[in-house]
């Protein structure tokens, strides 16, 4: 039928040559007005003057991973990657006993495996929750030790990337379901539940995270009876969970509010119970809508774990800073922060990329 | 089914399935339903019409408690609708509802839309629920779209899926809340055809609609509502040819002579 229509209609023609191809793209995007043309030239000039020296410093004049600090100090025209070579294990694992550092390494591997595996929607089954619990348990065993012939390691010695991952991944994994309950509670018909959730969210959101961490580490022990003490790391972890839950609850509430009333009515009309309606109909749609603000929260909390340095815990950034306090390596802060920054960036950028992919996938199937 | 078809122009069974007594409802100060008295018998096909804002949608939405009434009693299938959540859920299982805007679940396929409630509410095994869903999807002539998402279908197709989704719960009563009002004109017929088929099979139906042709051809009774009250109810024949109240006459003249 379509063949028929085309054979009697006008033939397709190619668009004019000056509207397609790279030249047209340049003209449309970079030189479409006189002020855009000026901006383009300026930006190119700026990049041209900034990039070559940076590349020189980063690679060409740089000293390799085996360079000593003495060599680097003599010729400081390039980066001194010897600093990373020597301090790598300290930055990654903190003060964890040197010969036992395969344990935090394995912890990192477990976390990354869990995170990567959970990205695949085919694995989104109830058993994935069990896998996560098993993952957390094995991390606890690896880090603490004391069983299976592993030497016990006090958690005051933990640090570096495993600490960052423990605080952020466990924190977000616990905070996420709590946030869902808070968001549902805030929209509940039951006044007591609603007031409780609103009060909690507004109270926590109105306080800076730093003050919450301080309270958890300094003030909380004052209120506990003599002899009872909660571990410092646990207190920081709880403070993170409380804070993240309040923020994510608001992101999820935004998603819930975007669901049309008709969806609730259709679910009610079919006789679904409250929890069936929420779990099967409302939340799958609301969470899909809330992906951008949720990932925003995830990313900012991953980075905010570096605030634990103020209560004396040495996460990735803290360990990087501590490595600089070695007298022989003092002053190589550019290398230290660049290295740590790149690690943070890899994690955050992966989260961002994955969330974009997830949004695309979910949109493709659901919406018109 | 053939037995049901024979009952097409049936004598109502005499068995009452819905009974409203003195039902009143207010939105704040606004009195939307005034002393509604309504009895529906099994197998009856009722069309509810009236000007917009007359309370007809509100009335049928009270029958499965999507809206709460404040005075009077509503008994559906022997169960009184009160604040008792269990009773409400029991009634909703037996009362299917089709909405003006379809309200299909956009994140589920057509088939999943139809099997969700049978699996989770009726606790049917998945295979059985799917088999039944395919049967009803065939009946509304849309079985070939079973694995598509609602967003990929036209309005008429979506409304037919919504009807099949309700039927999958094997309801005793079907409520239709202006099922063709949101459709493009060329799609109204395909939905009405499905509804006529249902009526011929003996389904108890309450339908809020402006499709007077549908009322004439299948309804046992037409109810006319205005300003929150039931003004008149009669067989379609006498309702359209010999309306008793002035308000009915005015309404009919407005919708029939445009």
XYZ file of C-alpha atoms in Angstrom:
626
model
C 0.000 0.000 0.000
C 2.744 2.441 0.930
C 4.562 1.516 -2.299
C 1.501 2.505 -4.217
C 1.262 5.856 -2.518
C 4.930 6.612 -3.114
C 4.882 5.667 -6.786
C 2.213 8.237 -7.511
C 3.622 10.912 -5.140
C 6.663 13.122 -5.591
C 10.069 11.372 -5.311
C 12.204 11.902 -2.186
C 15.036 14.403 -2.674
C 18.247 14.964 -0.724
C 18.316 18.050 1.538
C 20.415 21.001 0.253
C 24.163 20.301 0.721
C 24.739 23.334 2.994
C 22.272 22.025 5.650
C 23.907 18.652 6.354
C 27.426 17.466 7.176
C 30.165 18.810 9.499
C 30.395 22.258 7.904
C 26.698 22.843 8.431
C 26.981 21.555 12.001
C 29.789 24.035 12.741
C 27.842 26.874 11.257
C 24.640 25.993 13.146
C 26.205 25.374 16.524
C 29.410 27.371 16.859
C 29.216 30.278 14.413
C 25.494 30.923 14.042
C 25.699 34.520 15.340
C 28.568 37.007 15.583
C 28.683 36.817 19.414
C 28.645 33.024 19.328
C 31.536 33.143 16.877
C 33.506 35.383 19.281
C 32.742 33.072 22.201
C 33.837 30.060 20.191
C 37.172 31.673 19.331
C 37.729 32.810 22.921
C 36.986 29.391 24.368
C 39.268 27.720 21.843
C 42.083 30.144 22.750
C 41.550 29.469 26.468
C 41.623 25.705 25.983
C 44.674 26.035 23.786
C 46.588 27.884 26.468
C 45.462 25.666 29.376
C 45.544 22.143 28.043
C 49.150 21.762 26.771
C 50.817 22.850 30.094
C 48.464 20.586 32.018
C 49.260 17.635 29.769
C 52.961 18.436 30.166
C 52.634 18.418 33.937
C 50.413 15.341 33.999
C 52.357 13.095 31.589
C 55.331 14.528 29.712
C 57.376 15.999 32.577
C 55.882 13.680 35.195
C 57.936 11.325 37.325
C 56.864 7.692 37.343
C 55.351 5.638 40.132
C 58.794 4.589 41.406
C 60.212 8.154 41.682
C 61.472 9.186 45.120
C 60.507 12.479 46.717
C 64.102 13.718 46.433
C 64.069 13.305 42.638
C 60.705 15.017 42.409
C 61.799 17.981 44.514
C 64.859 18.548 42.302
C 62.737 18.789 39.136
C 59.256 19.970 40.024
C 58.064 20.785 36.489
C 55.907 17.672 36.376
C 53.656 15.594 38.560
C 55.300 13.240 41.023
C 53.458 9.960 40.708
C 56.010 8.389 43.022
C 53.861 9.828 45.805
C 50.922 7.704 44.676
C 53.238 4.741 44.126
C 54.408 4.846 47.696
C 51.199 5.975 49.418
C 48.676 4.047 47.292
C 47.961 1.415 49.916
C 47.715 3.997 52.681
C 45.255 6.157 50.706
C 43.145 3.157 49.707
C 43.176 1.226 52.977
C 44.130 3.763 55.666
C 45.770 2.404 58.780
C 44.501 -1.141 58.343
C 47.369 -3.525 59.341
C 49.686 -3.702 56.329
C 49.933 -7.474 55.932
C 46.138 -7.808 56.326
C 45.265 -5.316 53.588
C 43.938 -8.005 51.272
C 40.850 -7.872 53.491
C 39.817 -4.270 52.702
C 40.779 -4.945 49.082
C 38.352 -7.846 49.001
C 35.770 -5.583 50.651
C 36.116 -3.096 47.814
C 35.750 -5.917 45.289
C 32.615 -7.224 47.026
C 31.014 -3.785 47.069
C 31.778 -3.073 43.438
C 30.551 -6.521 42.379
C 27.283 -6.016 44.283
C 26.792 -2.567 42.787
C 27.543 -3.654 39.224
C 25.374 -6.775 39.485
C 22.475 -4.748 40.881
C 22.532 -2.535 37.810
C 21.102 -5.357 35.712
C 17.312 -5.228 35.833
C 17.070 -8.981 35.235
C 18.470 -9.441 38.748
C 15.808 -7.268 40.358
C 14.245 -10.176 42.213
C 13.601 -10.709 45.917
C 16.742 -12.849 46.229
C 18.891 -9.845 45.357
C 18.079 -8.475 48.816
C 19.442 -11.666 50.361
C 22.591 -11.380 48.236
C 23.092 -7.863 49.581
C 22.643 -8.997 53.181
C 25.149 -11.786 52.567
C 27.501 -9.210 51.019
C 27.224 -6.934 54.070
C 27.847 -9.855 56.421
C 30.968 -10.946 54.567
C 32.222 -7.344 54.569
C 31.695 -7.217 58.333
C 33.591 -10.488 58.823
C 36.427 -9.366 56.537
C 36.855 -5.985 58.174
C 36.376 -6.934 61.826
C 37.872 -10.392 61.689
C 37.981 -12.348 64.936
C 36.310 -15.334 63.292
C 37.445 -17.916 60.724
C 41.028 -17.400 61.854
C 41.081 -13.735 60.829
C 42.957 -11.412 63.181
C 40.537 -8.989 64.840
C 40.975 -5.405 63.606
C 39.544 -2.501 65.615
C 37.352 -0.283 63.440
C 39.369 2.745 64.555
C 42.015 1.390 62.168
C 39.669 1.224 59.211
C 40.056 3.886 56.588
C 40.351 4.816 52.945
C 38.051 3.600 50.213
C 36.450 0.722 52.190
C 35.355 3.196 54.851
C 33.889 5.513 52.212
C 32.065 2.572 50.617
C 30.805 1.216 53.940
C 29.440 4.593 54.999
C 27.857 5.411 51.656
C 26.660 2.045 50.332
C 25.349 0.653 53.613
C 24.053 4.091 54.505
C 22.110 4.495 51.269
C 20.933 0.870 51.254
C 19.367 1.287 54.696
C 18.196 4.839 54.113
C 16.378 4.008 50.854
C 13.649 1.736 52.296
C 13.379 4.056 55.298
C 12.889 6.974 52.892
C 10.101 5.104 51.080
C 8.290 4.546 54.377
C 8.781 8.198 55.359
C 7.453 9.408 52.003
C 4.414 7.132 52.237
C 3.923 8.176 55.855
C 4.005 11.832 54.921
C 1.117 11.225 52.499
C -0.735 8.923 54.867
C -4.347 9.470 55.917
C -3.454 8.656 59.497
C -2.751 11.959 61.288
C -0.317 10.508 63.855
C 1.834 8.827 61.201
C 1.757 11.914 59.036
C 2.756 14.305 61.820
C 5.563 11.997 62.905
C 6.995 11.732 59.385
C 6.672 15.442 58.620
C 8.329 16.358 61.922
C 11.202 13.953 61.353
C 11.843 15.093 57.781
C 11.650 18.807 58.551
C 13.777 18.470 61.671
C 16.591 16.540 59.998
C 16.531 18.587 56.816
C 16.788 21.792 58.768
C 20.118 20.843 60.317
C 23.505 20.729 58.530
C 24.972 17.245 58.176
C 28.118 18.356 59.998
C 26.141 19.327 63.076
C 24.341 15.997 62.994
C 27.704 14.207 62.842
C 29.013 16.320 65.722
C 25.916 15.587 67.748
C 26.266 11.886 67.048
C 29.919 11.845 68.082
C 30.051 14.412 70.886
C 26.623 14.905 72.356
C 25.090 11.459 72.122
C 27.597 9.880 74.547
C 26.611 12.495 77.141
C 23.080 11.189 77.149
C 24.034 7.557 77.465
C 24.348 5.970 80.911
C 27.840 5.400 82.253
C 29.643 2.420 80.789
C 27.403 2.264 77.731
C 29.105 3.433 74.591
C 28.145 3.161 70.971
C 30.953 2.739 68.531
C 32.037 5.957 66.805
C 31.742 4.530 63.291
C 28.264 3.198 64.043
C 27.200 6.595 65.320
C 28.444 8.266 62.149
C 26.701 5.591 60.066
C 23.419 6.188 61.888
C 23.733 9.947 61.444
C 24.238 9.399 57.699
C 21.258 7.081 57.428
C 19.005 9.515 59.274
C 20.107 12.397 57.080
C 19.951 10.529 53.776
C 16.520 9.082 54.605
C 15.028 12.534 55.162
C 16.407 13.856 51.882
C 15.457 10.827 49.807
C 11.965 10.793 51.332
C 11.371 14.198 49.785
C 12.665 13.051 46.392
C 10.344 10.041 46.529
C 7.421 12.185 47.655
C 7.923 14.252 44.530
C 7.563 11.060 42.497
C 4.469 10.010 44.430
C 2.823 13.352 43.796
C 3.333 12.994 40.070
C 1.193 9.828 39.910
C -2.312 10.685 38.664
C -5.239 10.068 41.009
C -6.701 7.674 38.454
C -3.924 5.175 39.159
C -4.912 5.004 42.827
C -8.585 4.707 41.885
C -7.979 1.945 39.354
C -5.943 -0.020 41.904
C -8.604 0.539 44.577
C -11.353 -0.389 42.148
C -9.729 -3.769 41.544
C -9.741 -4.501 45.258
C -5.993 -4.251 45.846
C -4.952 -3.669 49.449
C -2.958 -0.585 50.433
C 0.400 -2.348 50.286
C -0.412 -4.210 47.074
C -1.433 -0.921 45.503
C 1.744 0.819 46.651
C 4.186 -1.975 45.809
C 2.721 -3.017 42.464
C 1.247 0.162 41.028
C 2.300 3.391 42.688
C 5.924 2.941 43.796
C 7.250 1.415 40.549
C 6.006 4.502 38.719
C 6.883 7.005 41.429
C 10.447 5.744 41.843
C 11.017 5.811 38.094
C 9.963 9.463 38.081
C 12.133 10.174 41.129
C 15.325 8.759 39.587
C 16.976 12.122 38.783
C 16.526 13.643 42.272
C 17.338 10.303 43.919
C 20.591 9.907 42.019
C 21.372 13.497 42.852
C 21.043 12.564 46.538
C 23.080 9.382 46.064
C 25.933 11.303 44.462
C 25.960 14.073 47.010
C 25.907 11.577 49.900
C 28.700 9.537 48.410
C 30.839 12.667 48.504
C 29.486 13.900 51.838
C 30.892 10.823 53.565
C 34.198 12.733 53.450
C 32.798 14.930 56.238
C 33.496 12.152 58.755
C 37.036 13.487 58.918
C 35.776 16.064 61.430
C 34.962 13.324 63.924
C 38.291 11.586 63.403
C 37.445 8.918 60.837
C 39.783 8.621 57.857
C 37.778 7.924 54.717
C 39.267 8.119 51.221
C 39.750 11.899 51.282
C 40.902 11.833 54.911
C 43.489 9.143 54.174
C 44.722 11.143 51.183
C 45.164 14.157 53.419
C 46.853 12.063 56.104
C 49.317 10.663 53.552
C 50.513 14.231 52.947
C 51.519 14.589 56.585
C 54.468 12.252 56.020
C 57.442 14.722 56.296
C 59.230 13.309 53.246
C 56.172 13.763 51.055
C 54.849 17.046 52.391
C 53.717 19.421 49.637
C 52.590 16.934 47.019
C 48.975 17.873 47.582
C 48.174 18.309 43.874
C 48.927 14.646 43.182
C 47.061 13.510 46.299
C 43.866 15.460 45.639
C 43.898 14.729 41.920
C 44.170 11.002 42.597
C 41.441 10.987 45.252
C 39.262 13.249 43.131
C 39.528 10.902 40.168
C 38.357 7.970 42.313
C 35.363 9.955 43.571
C 34.638 11.092 40.037
C 34.677 7.532 38.636
C 32.083 6.427 41.174
C 29.851 9.472 40.791
C 30.062 9.551 37.010
C 29.169 5.841 36.815
C 26.132 6.485 38.999
C 25.083 9.344 36.770
C 25.591 7.370 33.547
C 23.753 4.356 34.920
C 20.821 6.454 36.073
C 20.528 7.963 32.596
C 20.467 4.493 31.090
C 17.887 3.328 33.619
C 15.683 6.328 32.918
C 15.858 5.625 29.183
C 15.049 1.930 29.665
C 12.105 2.597 31.954
C 10.755 5.357 29.743
C 10.982 3.202 26.664
C 8.690 0.621 28.174
C 6.239 2.816 30.060
C 5.424 6.115 28.614
C 3.947 7.140 25.359
C -23.145 -18.124 27.827
C -25.948 -19.035 25.401
C -28.266 -19.216 28.341
C -27.218 -15.723 29.326
C -27.728 -14.560 25.774
C -31.264 -15.872 25.802
C -31.889 -13.625 28.760
C -30.882 -10.625 26.681
C -34.242 -8.950 27.001
C -34.840 -10.611 30.273
C -37.232 -10.219 33.089
C -34.994 -9.032 35.962
C -34.129 -11.947 38.192
C -35.730 -10.391 41.231
C -32.504 -10.949 43.124
C -31.257 -7.649 44.448
C -27.508 -6.946 44.192
C -27.311 -3.233 45.053
C -29.551 -1.335 47.438
C -29.083 2.332 48.302
C -31.311 3.773 50.983
C -31.415 7.478 51.761
C -27.865 8.062 50.524
C -26.565 11.590 51.007
C -23.169 13.038 50.299
C -21.597 16.445 50.719
C -18.393 17.971 49.415
C -17.850 20.389 52.265
C -21.029 22.471 52.231
C -22.055 21.337 48.761
C -24.825 18.726 48.797
C -23.898 16.404 45.874
C -26.208 13.460 46.504
C -29.670 13.951 47.963
C -31.620 11.025 49.343
C -30.663 8.529 46.679
C -32.950 5.501 46.655
C -31.777 2.864 44.219
C -32.285 -0.843 43.877
C -30.454 -2.827 41.214
C -31.300 -6.408 40.414
C -28.975 -9.036 39.079
C -28.751 -8.873 35.309
C -30.180 -5.381 35.079
C -28.660 -2.894 32.647
C -29.027 0.657 33.854
C -28.009 3.850 32.125
C -27.533 6.930 34.286
C -27.740 10.266 32.539
C -28.094 13.887 33.466
C -26.404 17.262 33.034
C -22.803 17.638 34.151
C -22.447 18.227 37.863
C -25.675 16.349 38.573
C -23.906 13.784 40.758
C -24.191 10.766 38.451
C -20.490 9.912 38.530
C -20.375 10.527 42.267
C -23.292 8.159 42.749
C -21.738 5.206 40.959
C -18.373 5.938 42.560
C -20.069 5.564 45.923
C -21.111 2.042 44.963
C -17.515 0.788 45.264
C -16.581 3.465 47.755
C -14.182 5.410 45.626
C -16.296 8.140 47.196
C -17.581 7.983 50.734
C -21.242 8.762 51.476
C -22.078 10.498 54.731
C -25.662 9.438 55.349
C -27.797 6.454 54.409
C -26.822 2.879 53.614
C -25.371 1.203 50.560
C -25.477 -2.580 50.448
C -23.688 -4.355 47.622
C -23.920 -8.114 47.221
C -25.104 -8.432 50.813
C -22.256 -6.350 52.264
C -22.848 -2.904 53.699
C -20.262 -0.274 52.781
C -18.918 1.259 55.963
C -15.468 2.270 57.116
C -14.606 -1.409 57.466
C -11.671 -1.793 55.074
C -12.079 -5.560 54.708
C -15.693 -5.109 53.584
C -14.687 -2.411 51.129
C -12.073 -4.702 49.599
C -14.602 -7.545 49.410
C -17.104 -5.341 47.602
C -14.475 -3.981 45.203
C -13.557 -7.509 44.136
C -17.127 -8.069 42.982
C -17.632 -4.662 41.368
C -15.658 -3.839 38.241
C -15.145 -0.248 37.242
C -14.300 1.344 33.906
C -13.140 4.966 34.014
C -13.451 7.845 31.620
C -9.664 8.088 31.298
C -9.065 4.296 31.237
C -6.498 4.462 34.086
C -4.479 1.544 32.775
C -1.195 0.950 34.577
C 1.389 2.403 32.173
C 4.356 0.450 33.574
C 2.705 -2.928 32.948
C 1.913 -4.650 29.668
C -1.677 -5.150 28.589
C -1.519 -8.751 29.791
C 0.030 -7.774 33.142
C -2.654 -5.122 33.592
C -5.232 -7.888 33.290
C -3.527 -10.506 35.457
C -2.373 -8.289 38.341
C -5.556 -8.239 40.375
C -6.523 -11.898 39.764
C -3.036 -12.956 40.915
C -2.737 -10.668 43.939
C -6.355 -10.261 45.032
C -7.939 -13.543 43.931
C -4.659 -15.463 44.519
C -4.938 -17.237 41.170
C -1.908 -19.096 39.809
C -0.133 -17.027 37.148
C -0.795 -19.462 34.292
C -4.498 -19.606 35.052
C -4.731 -15.817 35.337
C -2.954 -15.399 32.006
C -5.188 -17.879 30.279
C -8.265 -16.099 31.554
C -6.828 -12.699 30.631
C -6.200 -13.884 27.065
C -9.783 -15.127 26.896
C -11.155 -11.729 27.881
C -8.688 -9.870 25.686
C -9.953 -11.969 22.764
C -13.462 -11.093 23.736
C -12.704 -7.365 23.532
C -10.825 -8.154 20.294
C -7.405 -6.972 21.362
C -5.596 -10.219 22.179
C -2.869 -9.536 19.600
C -1.740 -6.471 21.605
C -1.309 -8.415 24.854
C 2.414 -7.750 25.163
C 2.319 -4.056 24.315
C 2.277 -1.262 26.865
C -0.849 0.891 27.242
C 1.004 3.930 25.891
C 1.361 2.170 22.542
C -2.402 1.750 22.075
C -5.122 4.109 20.852
C -7.745 5.423 23.245
C -10.393 2.987 22.073
C -7.989 0.077 22.429
C -6.999 1.226 25.916
C -10.618 1.438 27.008
C -11.266 -2.084 25.707
C -8.258 -3.307 27.684
C -9.658 -1.540 30.757
C -12.929 -3.434 30.282
C -11.054 -6.723 29.951
C -9.014 -5.888 33.067
C -12.241 -5.489 35.046
C -13.770 -8.635 33.602
C -10.747 -10.674 34.699
C -11.928 -10.282 38.282
C -15.198 -11.974 37.283
C -17.216 -9.135 38.788
C -20.903 -9.464 39.576
C -21.524 -5.829 38.637
C -19.774 -3.524 36.184
C -19.771 0.235 36.677
C -18.968 2.450 33.704
C -18.116 6.086 34.394
C -18.511 7.902 31.068
C -16.464 5.259 29.260
C -16.617 6.920 25.843
C -16.363 10.604 26.784
C -12.574 10.824 26.412
C -12.465 8.995 23.097
C -12.064 10.325 19.587
C -15.398 9.984 17.762
C -14.224 7.165 15.485
C -13.324 5.027 18.512
C -16.588 5.315 20.386
C -18.232 2.529 18.422
C -15.605 -0.134 19.140
C -16.027 0.450 22.877
C -19.819 0.579 22.720
C -19.840 -2.681 20.738
C -17.926 -4.392 23.535
C -20.353 -2.972 26.093
C -23.362 -4.093 24.088
C -21.856 -7.578 23.916
C -21.483 -7.585 27.689
C -25.054 -6.446 28.165
C -26.315 -9.186 25.869
C -24.452 -11.741 27.962
C -26.446 -10.722 31.008
C -23.848 -8.685 32.925
C -25.302 -6.402 35.574
C -24.286 -2.936 34.436
C -24.582 0.621 35.632
C -23.395 3.023 33.016
C -23.023 6.764 33.239
C -23.084 7.890 29.617
C -24.359 10.410 27.145
C -24.717 7.741 24.457
C -28.489 7.706 24.169
C -28.362 5.187 21.338
C -26.716 2.752 23.744
C -29.416 3.471 26.328
C -32.182 2.841 23.804
C -30.745 -0.394 22.514
C -29.631 -2.205 25.671
C -30.827 -0.531 28.863
C -33.555 -2.031 31.005
C -33.888 1.208 32.877
C -32.740 4.794 32.396
C -32.103 6.946 35.436
C -32.122 10.695 35.061
C -30.300 12.716 37.694
C -30.230 16.452 38.204
C -28.706 18.511 41.018
C -27.912 15.499 43.154
C -31.223 13.716 43.022
C -32.788 10.968 40.965
C -35.484 12.856 39.107
C -36.920 10.065 37.053
C -36.321 6.428 36.228
C -38.130 4.451 33.597
C -37.732 1.998 30.733
C -35.939 3.563 27.783
C -39.118 3.473 25.702
C -41.213 5.609 27.996
C -38.218 7.654 29.163
C -37.419 8.899 25.676
C -40.962 9.106 24.281
C -42.880 10.172 27.337
C -40.713 11.840 29.991
C -42.712 12.775 33.060
C -40.737 15.626 34.534
C -40.064 19.036 33.051
C -36.369 18.769 33.881
C -36.066 15.501 31.965
C -37.790 17.015 28.978
C -35.438 19.983 29.008
C -32.367 17.715 29.250
C -33.564 15.446 26.453
C -34.323 18.371 24.184
C -30.807 19.685 24.782
C -28.944 16.480 24.035
C -31.176 15.125 21.271
C -31.674 18.252 19.160
C -28.262 19.715 18.646
